[in-house]
Tab-separated table of C-alpha atoms in Angstrom:
chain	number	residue	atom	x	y	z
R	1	UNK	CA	113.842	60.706	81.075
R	2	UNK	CA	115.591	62.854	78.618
R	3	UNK	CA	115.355	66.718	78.312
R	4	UNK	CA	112.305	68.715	77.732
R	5	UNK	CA	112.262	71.767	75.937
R	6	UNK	CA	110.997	74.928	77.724
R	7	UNK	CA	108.817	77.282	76.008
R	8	UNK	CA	110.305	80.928	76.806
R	9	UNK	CA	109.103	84.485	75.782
R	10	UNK	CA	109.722	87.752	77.074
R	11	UNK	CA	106.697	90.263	76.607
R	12	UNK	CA	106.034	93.690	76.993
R	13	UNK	CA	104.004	94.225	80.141
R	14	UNK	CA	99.893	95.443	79.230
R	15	UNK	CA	97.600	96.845	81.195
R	16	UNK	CA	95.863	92.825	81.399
R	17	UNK	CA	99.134	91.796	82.894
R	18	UNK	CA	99.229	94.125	86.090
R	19	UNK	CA	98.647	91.392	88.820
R	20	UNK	CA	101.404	89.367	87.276
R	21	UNK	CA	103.510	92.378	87.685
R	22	UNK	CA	102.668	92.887	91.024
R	23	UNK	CA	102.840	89.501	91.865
R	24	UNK	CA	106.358	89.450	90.350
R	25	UNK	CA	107.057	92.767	92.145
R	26	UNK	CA	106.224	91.466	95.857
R	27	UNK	CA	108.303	88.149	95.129
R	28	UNK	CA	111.373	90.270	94.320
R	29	UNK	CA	111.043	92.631	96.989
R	30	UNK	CA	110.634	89.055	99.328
R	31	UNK	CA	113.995	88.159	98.107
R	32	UNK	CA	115.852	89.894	97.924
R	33	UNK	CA	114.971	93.573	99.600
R	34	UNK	CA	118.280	95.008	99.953
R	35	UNK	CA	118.403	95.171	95.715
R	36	UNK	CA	115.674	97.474	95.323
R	37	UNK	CA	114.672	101.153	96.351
R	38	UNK	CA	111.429	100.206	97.655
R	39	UNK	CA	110.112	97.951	100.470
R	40	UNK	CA	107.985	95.127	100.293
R	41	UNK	CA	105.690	96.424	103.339
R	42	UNK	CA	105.144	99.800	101.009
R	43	UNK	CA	104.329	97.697	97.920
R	44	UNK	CA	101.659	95.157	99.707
R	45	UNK	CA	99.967	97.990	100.573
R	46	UNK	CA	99.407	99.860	96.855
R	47	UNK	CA	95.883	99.495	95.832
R	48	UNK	CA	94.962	97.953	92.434
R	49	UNK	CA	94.965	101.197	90.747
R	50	UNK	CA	99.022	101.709	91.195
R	51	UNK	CA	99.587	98.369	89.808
R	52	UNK	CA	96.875	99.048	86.794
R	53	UNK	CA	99.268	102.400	86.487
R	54	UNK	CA	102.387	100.530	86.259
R	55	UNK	CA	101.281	97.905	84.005
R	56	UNK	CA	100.546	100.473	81.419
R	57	UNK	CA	103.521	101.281	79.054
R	58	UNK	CA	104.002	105.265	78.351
R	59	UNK	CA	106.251	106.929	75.887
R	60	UNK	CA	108.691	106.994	78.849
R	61	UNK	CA	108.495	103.873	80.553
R	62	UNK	CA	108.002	100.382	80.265
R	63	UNK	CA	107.937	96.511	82.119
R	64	UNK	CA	108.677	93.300	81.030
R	65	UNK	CA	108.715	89.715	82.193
R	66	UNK	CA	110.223	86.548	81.020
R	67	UNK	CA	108.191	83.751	81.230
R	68	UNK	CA	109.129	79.737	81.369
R	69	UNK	CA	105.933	77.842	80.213
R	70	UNK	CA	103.584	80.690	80.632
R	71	UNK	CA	104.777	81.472	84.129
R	72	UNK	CA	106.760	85.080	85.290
R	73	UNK	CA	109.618	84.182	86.572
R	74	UNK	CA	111.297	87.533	86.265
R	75	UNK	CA	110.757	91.091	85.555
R	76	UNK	CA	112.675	94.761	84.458
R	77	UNK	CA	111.759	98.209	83.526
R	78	UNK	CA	112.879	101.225	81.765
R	79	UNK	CA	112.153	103.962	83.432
R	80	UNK	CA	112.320	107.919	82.204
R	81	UNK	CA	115.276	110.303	83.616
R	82	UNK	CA	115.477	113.861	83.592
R	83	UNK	CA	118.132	113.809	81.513
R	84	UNK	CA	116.829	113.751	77.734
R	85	UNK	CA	118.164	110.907	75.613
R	86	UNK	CA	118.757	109.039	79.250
R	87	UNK	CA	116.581	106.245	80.759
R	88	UNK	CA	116.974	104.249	83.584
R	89	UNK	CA	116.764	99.912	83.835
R	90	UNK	CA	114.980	99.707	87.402
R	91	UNK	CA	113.676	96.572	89.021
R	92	UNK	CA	115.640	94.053	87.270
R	93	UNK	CA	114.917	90.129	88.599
R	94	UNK	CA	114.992	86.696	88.077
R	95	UNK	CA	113.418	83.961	90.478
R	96	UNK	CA	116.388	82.401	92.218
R	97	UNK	CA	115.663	78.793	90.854
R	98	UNK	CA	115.535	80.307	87.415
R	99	UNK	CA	119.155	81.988	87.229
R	100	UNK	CA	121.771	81.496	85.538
R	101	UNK	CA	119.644	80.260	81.942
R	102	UNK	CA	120.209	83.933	80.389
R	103	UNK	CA	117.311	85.456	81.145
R	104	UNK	CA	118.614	88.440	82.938
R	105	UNK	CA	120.488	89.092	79.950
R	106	UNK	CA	117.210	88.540	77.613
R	107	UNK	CA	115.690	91.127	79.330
R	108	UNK	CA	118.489	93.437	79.162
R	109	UNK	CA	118.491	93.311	75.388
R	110	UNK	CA	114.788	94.089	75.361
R	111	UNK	CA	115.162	97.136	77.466
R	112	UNK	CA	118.110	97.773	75.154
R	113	UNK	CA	115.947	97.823	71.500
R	114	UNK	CA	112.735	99.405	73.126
R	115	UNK	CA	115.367	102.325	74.960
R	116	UNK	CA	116.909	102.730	70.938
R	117	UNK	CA	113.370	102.860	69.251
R	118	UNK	CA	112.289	105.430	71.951
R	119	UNK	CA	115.623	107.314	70.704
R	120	UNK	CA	117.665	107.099	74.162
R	121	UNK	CA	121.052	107.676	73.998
R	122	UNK	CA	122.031	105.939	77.396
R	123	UNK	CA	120.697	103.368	79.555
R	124	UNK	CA	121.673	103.475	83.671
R	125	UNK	CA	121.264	100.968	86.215
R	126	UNK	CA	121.639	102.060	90.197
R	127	UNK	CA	123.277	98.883	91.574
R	128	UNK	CA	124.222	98.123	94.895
R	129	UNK	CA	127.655	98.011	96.112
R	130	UNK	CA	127.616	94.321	97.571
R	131	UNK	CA	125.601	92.722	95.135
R	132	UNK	CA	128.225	91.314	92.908
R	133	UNK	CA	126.219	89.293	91.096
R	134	UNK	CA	123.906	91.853	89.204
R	135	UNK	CA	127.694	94.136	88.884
R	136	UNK	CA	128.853	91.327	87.161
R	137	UNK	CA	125.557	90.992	85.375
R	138	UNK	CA	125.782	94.465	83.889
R	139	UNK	CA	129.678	94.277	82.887
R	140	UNK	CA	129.045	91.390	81.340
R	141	UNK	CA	126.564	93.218	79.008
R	142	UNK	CA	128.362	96.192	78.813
R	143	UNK	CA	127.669	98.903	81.172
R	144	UNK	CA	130.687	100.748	82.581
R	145	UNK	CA	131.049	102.105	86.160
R	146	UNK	CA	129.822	106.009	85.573
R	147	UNK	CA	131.538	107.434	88.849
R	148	UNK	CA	128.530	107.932	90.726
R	149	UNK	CA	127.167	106.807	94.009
R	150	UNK	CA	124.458	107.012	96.407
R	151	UNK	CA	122.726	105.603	99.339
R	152	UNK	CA	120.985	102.691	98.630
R	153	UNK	CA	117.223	104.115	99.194
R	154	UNK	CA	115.907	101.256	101.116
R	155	UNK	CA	119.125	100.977	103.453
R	156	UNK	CA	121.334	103.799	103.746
R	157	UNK	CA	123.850	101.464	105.120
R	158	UNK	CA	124.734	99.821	101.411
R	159	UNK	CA	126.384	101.932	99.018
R	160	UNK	CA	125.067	101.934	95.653
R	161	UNK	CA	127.135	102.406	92.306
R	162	UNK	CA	125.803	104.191	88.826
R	163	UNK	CA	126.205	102.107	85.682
R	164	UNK	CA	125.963	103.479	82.307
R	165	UNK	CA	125.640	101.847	78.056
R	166	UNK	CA	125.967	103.955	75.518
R	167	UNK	CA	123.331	103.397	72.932
């Protein structure tokens, strides 16, 4: 049998790519709902055009996806804040049977270099309180617990913490 090498590259999301992202998008929200601020009921429903929106990169935001032999298997953002200098990591996911090979952590560091060439000074993450594994996730790379929290959007019942790196 042996091993076989697996072809892996993370790309910046284009406006080509925005039924991959959506397709991406749905899965995540399918899996694991309670980890993001949206629903995947609302999301079904958004017409072509908001996908075509949020495929397109602006001088604020930005998506990418990791994909294993020319498949998405998982998907980020950076997202503008009010806050000059600050920008937020939203949507962060990996497919369940693709954890655990770094790639969480490969798309961290791109969100990392395209947040310093867009000149932010601090990246933040919203995570929720009871999903240990992305907490761990994001100390591991080095964000720090920055005090805050919040309702978790999509279920007011789950706490969710603010998480903060430097740039």
């Amino acid at each position: 049998e042996g091993s076989r090498l697996v072809d892996v590259e993370i790309g910046q999301v284009q406006a080509d790519d925005w039924e991959e992202l959506r397709d991406l998008r749905l899965r995540a929200l399918a899996d694991a709902p309670d980890a993001f601020a949206s629903t995947l009921e609302r999301e079904a429903a958004f017409p072509a055009d908001v996908w075509r929106q949020r495929a397109r990169a602006g001088p604020a935001s930005v998506s990418f996806i990791v994909r294993e032999d020319g498949v998405g298997v998982g998907m980020t953002a950076v997202i503008a804040e009010p806050v000059p200098g600050r920008v937020q990591l939203a949507g962060m996911w990996v497919d369940p049977r693709h954890r655990r090979r770094a790639y969480a952590e490969a798309l961290i560091s791109q969100a990392v270099r395209w947040s310093r060439d867009h000149q932010a000074r601090e990246l933040i993450a919203w995570v929720a309180e009871n999903n240990t594994a992305a907490r761990r996730l994001y100390a591991h790379v080095g964000f720090q617990p920055a005090g805050a929290r919040q309702p978790h959007p999509s279920n007011p019942a789950v706490e969710e913490l603010l998480v903060r790196l430097p740039l």
